[in-house]
Short mmCIF file of C-alpha atoms in Angstrom, two decimals:
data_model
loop_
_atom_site.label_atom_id
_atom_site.label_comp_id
_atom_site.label_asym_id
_atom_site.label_seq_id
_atom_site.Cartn_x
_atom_site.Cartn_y
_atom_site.Cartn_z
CA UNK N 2 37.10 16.57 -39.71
CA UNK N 3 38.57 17.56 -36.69
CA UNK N 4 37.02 14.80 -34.60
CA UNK N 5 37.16 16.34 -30.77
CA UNK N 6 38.31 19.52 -29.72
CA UNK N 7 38.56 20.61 -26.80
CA UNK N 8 39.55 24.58 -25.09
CA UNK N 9 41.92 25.25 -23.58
CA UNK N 10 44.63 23.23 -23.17
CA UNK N 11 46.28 24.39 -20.08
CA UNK N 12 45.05 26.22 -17.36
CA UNK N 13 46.00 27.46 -13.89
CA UNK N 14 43.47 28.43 -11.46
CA UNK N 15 43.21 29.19 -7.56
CA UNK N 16 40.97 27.60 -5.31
CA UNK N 17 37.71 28.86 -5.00
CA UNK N 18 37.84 30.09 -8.87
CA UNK N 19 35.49 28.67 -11.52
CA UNK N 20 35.81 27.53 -15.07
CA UNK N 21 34.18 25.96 -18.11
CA UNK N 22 36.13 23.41 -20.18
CA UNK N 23 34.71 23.73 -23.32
CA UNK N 24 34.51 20.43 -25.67
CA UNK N 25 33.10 19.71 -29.37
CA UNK N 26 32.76 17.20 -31.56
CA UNK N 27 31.92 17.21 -35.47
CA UNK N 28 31.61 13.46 -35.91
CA UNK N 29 27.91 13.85 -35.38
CA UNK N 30 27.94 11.37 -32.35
CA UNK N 31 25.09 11.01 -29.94
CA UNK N 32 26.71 10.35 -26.63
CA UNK N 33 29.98 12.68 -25.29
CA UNK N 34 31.98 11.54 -21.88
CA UNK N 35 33.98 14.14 -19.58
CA UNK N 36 37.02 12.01 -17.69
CA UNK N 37 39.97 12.99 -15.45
CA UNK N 38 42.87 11.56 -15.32
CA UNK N 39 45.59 11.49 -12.54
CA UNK N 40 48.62 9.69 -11.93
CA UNK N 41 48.47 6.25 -11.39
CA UNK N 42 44.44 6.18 -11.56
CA UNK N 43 43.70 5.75 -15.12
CA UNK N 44 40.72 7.41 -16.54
CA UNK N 45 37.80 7.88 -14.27
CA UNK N 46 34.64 9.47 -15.70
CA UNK N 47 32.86 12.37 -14.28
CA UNK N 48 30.05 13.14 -16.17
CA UNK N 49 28.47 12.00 -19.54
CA UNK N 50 25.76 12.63 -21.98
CA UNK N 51 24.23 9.55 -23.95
CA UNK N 52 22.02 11.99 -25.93
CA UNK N 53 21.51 15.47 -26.36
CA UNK N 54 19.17 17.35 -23.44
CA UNK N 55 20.79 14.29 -21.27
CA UNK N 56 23.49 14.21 -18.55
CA UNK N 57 23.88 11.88 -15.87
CA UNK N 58 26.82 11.54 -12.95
CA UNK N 59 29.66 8.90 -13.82
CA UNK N 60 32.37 7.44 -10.80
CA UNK N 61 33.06 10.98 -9.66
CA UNK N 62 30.96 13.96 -10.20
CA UNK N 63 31.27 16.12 -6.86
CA UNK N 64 32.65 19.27 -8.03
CA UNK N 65 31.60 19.87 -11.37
CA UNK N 66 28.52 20.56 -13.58
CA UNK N 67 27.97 19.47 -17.05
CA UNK N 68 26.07 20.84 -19.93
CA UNK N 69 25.10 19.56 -22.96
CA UNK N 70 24.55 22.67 -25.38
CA UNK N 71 23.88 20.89 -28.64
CA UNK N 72 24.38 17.70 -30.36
CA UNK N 73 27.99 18.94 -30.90
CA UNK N 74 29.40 20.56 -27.95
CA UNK N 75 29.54 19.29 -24.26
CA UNK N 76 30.98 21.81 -21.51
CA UNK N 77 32.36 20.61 -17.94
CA UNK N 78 32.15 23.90 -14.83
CA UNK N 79 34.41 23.67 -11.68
CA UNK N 80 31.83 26.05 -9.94
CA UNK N 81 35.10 26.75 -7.26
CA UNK N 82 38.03 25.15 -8.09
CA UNK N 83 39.42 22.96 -5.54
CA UNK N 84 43.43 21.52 -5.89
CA UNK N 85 42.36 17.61 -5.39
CA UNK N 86 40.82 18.96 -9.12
CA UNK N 87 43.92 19.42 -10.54
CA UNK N 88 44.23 16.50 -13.44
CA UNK N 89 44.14 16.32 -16.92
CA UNK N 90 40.54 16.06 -18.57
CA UNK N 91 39.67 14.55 -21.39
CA UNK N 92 36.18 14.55 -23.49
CA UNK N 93 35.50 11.78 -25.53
CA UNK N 94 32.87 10.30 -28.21
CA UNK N 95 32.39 7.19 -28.47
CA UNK N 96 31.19 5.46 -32.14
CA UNK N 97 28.29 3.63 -31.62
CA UNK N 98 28.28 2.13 -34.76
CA UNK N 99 27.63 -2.05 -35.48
CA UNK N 100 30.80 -2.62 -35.81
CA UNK N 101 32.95 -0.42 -34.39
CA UNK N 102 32.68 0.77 -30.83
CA UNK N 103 35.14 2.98 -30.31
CA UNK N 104 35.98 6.09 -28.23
CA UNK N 105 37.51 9.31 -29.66
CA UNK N 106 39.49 11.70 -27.46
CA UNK N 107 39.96 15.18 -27.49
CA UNK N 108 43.68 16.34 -26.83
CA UNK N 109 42.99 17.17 -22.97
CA UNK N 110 43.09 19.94 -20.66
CA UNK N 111 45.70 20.29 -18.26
CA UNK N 112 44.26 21.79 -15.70
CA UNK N 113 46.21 23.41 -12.01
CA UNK N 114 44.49 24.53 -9.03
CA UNK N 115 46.96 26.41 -6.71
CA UNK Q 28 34.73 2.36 -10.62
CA UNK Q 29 37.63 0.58 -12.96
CA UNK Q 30 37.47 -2.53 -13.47
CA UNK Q 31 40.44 -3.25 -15.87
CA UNK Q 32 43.62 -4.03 -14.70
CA UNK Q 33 47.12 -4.02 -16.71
CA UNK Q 34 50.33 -5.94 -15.90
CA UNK Q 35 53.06 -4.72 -15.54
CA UNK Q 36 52.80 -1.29 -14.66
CA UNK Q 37 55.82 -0.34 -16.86
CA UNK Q 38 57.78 -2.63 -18.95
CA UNK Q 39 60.94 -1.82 -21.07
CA UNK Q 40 62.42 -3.61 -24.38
CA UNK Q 41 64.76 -3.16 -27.15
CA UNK Q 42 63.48 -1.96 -30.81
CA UNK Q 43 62.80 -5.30 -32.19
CA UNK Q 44 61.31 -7.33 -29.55
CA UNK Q 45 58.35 -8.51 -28.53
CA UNK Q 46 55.91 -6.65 -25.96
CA UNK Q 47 53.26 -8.11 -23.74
CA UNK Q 48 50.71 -6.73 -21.68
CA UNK Q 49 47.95 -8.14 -19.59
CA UNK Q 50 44.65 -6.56 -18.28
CA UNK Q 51 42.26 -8.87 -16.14
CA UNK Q 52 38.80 -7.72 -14.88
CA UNK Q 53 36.17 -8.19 -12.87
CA UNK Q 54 32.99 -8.10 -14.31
CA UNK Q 55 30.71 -9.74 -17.49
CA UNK Q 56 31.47 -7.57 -21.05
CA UNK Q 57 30.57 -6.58 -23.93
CA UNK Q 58 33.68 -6.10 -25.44
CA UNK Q 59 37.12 -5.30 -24.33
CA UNK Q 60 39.23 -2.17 -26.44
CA UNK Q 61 42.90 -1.44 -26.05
CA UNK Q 62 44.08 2.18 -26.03
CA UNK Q 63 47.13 4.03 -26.58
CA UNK Q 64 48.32 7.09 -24.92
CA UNK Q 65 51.31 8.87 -26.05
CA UNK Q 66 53.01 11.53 -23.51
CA UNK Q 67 50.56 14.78 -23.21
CA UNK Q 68 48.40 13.53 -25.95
CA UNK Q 69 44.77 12.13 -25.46
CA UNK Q 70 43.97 8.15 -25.76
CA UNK Q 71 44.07 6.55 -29.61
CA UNK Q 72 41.81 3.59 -30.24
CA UNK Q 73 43.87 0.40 -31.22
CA UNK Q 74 41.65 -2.91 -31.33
CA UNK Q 75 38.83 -3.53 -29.87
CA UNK Q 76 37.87 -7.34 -29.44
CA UNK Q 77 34.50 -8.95 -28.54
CA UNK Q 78 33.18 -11.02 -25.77
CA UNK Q 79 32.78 -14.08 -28.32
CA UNK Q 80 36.48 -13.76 -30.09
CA UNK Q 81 39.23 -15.35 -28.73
CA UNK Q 82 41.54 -13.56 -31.52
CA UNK Q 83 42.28 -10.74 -33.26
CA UNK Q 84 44.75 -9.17 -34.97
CA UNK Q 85 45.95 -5.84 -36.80
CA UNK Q 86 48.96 -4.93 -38.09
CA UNK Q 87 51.65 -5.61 -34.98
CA UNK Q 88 49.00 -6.39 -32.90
CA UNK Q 89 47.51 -9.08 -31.59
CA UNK Q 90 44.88 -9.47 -28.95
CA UNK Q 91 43.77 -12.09 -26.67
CA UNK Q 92 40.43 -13.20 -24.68
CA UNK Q 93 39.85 -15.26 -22.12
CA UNK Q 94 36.88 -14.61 -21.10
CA UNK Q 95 36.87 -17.69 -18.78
CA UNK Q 96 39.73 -16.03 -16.58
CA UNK Q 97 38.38 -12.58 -17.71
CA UNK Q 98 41.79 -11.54 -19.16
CA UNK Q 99 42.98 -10.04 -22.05
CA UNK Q 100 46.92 -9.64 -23.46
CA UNK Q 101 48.17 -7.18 -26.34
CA UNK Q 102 51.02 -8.48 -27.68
CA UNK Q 103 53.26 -5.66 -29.94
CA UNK Q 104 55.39 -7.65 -32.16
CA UNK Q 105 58.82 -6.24 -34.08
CA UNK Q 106 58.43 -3.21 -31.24
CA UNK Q 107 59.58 0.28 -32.26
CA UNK Q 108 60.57 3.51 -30.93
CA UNK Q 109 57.22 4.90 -31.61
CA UNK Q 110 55.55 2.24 -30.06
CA UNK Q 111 56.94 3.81 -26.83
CA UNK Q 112 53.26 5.10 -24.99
CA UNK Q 113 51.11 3.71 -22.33
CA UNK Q 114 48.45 1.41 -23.20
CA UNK Q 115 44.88 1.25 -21.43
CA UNK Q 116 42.40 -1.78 -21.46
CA UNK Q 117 39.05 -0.56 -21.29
CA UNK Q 118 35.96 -2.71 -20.98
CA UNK Q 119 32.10 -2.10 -21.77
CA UNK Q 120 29.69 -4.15 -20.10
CA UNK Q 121 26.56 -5.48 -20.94
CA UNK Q 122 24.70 -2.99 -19.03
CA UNK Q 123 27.18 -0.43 -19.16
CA UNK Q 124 26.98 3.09 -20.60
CA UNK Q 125 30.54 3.78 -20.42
CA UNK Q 126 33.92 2.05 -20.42
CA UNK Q 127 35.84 1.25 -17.57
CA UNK Q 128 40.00 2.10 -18.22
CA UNK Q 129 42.44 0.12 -16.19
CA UNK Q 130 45.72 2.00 -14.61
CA UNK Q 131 47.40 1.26 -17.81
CA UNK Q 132 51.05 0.53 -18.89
CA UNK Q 133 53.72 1.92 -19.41
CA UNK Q 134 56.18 0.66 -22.35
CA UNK Q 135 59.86 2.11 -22.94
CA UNK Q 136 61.04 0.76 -26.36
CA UNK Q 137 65.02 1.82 -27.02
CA UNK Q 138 66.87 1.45 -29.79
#
């Protein structure tokens, strides 16, 4: 099992491009976050899916578009890229099971808007 | 918005010792989870303990609750090399979808 993937992992855009982070998961988990992380902030999520057919907006969503294509994969747009976007994102699925209740991260995109 | 908080930021210690780390939030949970980070990698589960523990422990580490002062600690004993990361407290509320990370710290361990 690969747990979460995510493409790519680096990428350097200009302002006013676009982009889809792509992210998948083959632990057969319902729900699949989409955080950023900056220096100094800590993990802040942008968007996330409890289901499949569901998104809703987490602590900062302006800027980017979510989809939820299957059960497996969940992909994050920068419609036009903006530099306060540059950040490292991470997707993550969390284990809803009894007794565990943990998250599982992808390896992250580092992402650079000039 | 986060609601965990660590202490201190960034703390450095010899192989061998002992390392401490607070987080203190603001709101009810569910459960609080401890998370490691190592440089340019993504976040690693460690522990996760629950509103009604006090305790728990695996392997080197050992995790507090005070829910009454709404604080956790992770304590790392016999530190190593390896162990050097940044850790993240990360709560789930009652009503919450989604855990909240603190700003994490940041551990140095040298031999």
């Amino acid at each position: 099992n690969a747990g979460v993937t995510q493409t790519p992992k680096f990428q350097v855009l200009k302002t006013g491009q676009s982009m889809t982070l792509q992210c998948a998961q083959d632990m057969n988990h319902n729900s699949m976050y989409w955080y950023r992380q900056d220096p100094g902030m800590g993990l802040r999520l942008i968007y996330y899916s409890a289901s499949e057919g569901t998104t809703d907006k987490g602590e900062v969503p302006n800027g980017y578009n979510v989809s939820r294509l299957n059960k497996r994969e969940f992909s994050l747009r920068l419609e036009s890229a903006a530099p306060s976007q540059t950040s490292v994102y991470f997707c993550a699925s969390p284990n809803r099971d009894r007794e565990r209740n943990e998250q599982f991260f992808g390896p992250g995109t580092r992402l650079t808007v000039l | 918005s986060q609601q965990g908080e660590e202490d201190p930021q960034a703390l450095s210690i010899q192989e061998g010792e002992n390392a401490t780390m607070n987080c203190s939030y603001k709101t009810s949970i569910n459960n609080l989870q401890w998370y490691r980070q190592n440089s340019g990698r993504g976040l690693v589960h460690l522990i996760l303990i629950r509103s009604n523990e006090r305790e728990k422990h695996s392997g080197r580490l050992r995790v507090t609750l005070d829910t009454s002062k709404k604080s956790s600690s992770l304590l790392i004993t016999a530190s190593r090399a390896a162990d050097t990361a940044s850790y993240f407290c990360a709560t789930f509320g009652n009503s919450g979808y989604a855990l909240n990370f603190g700003k994490g710290t940041s551990l140095l361990v040298t031999p």
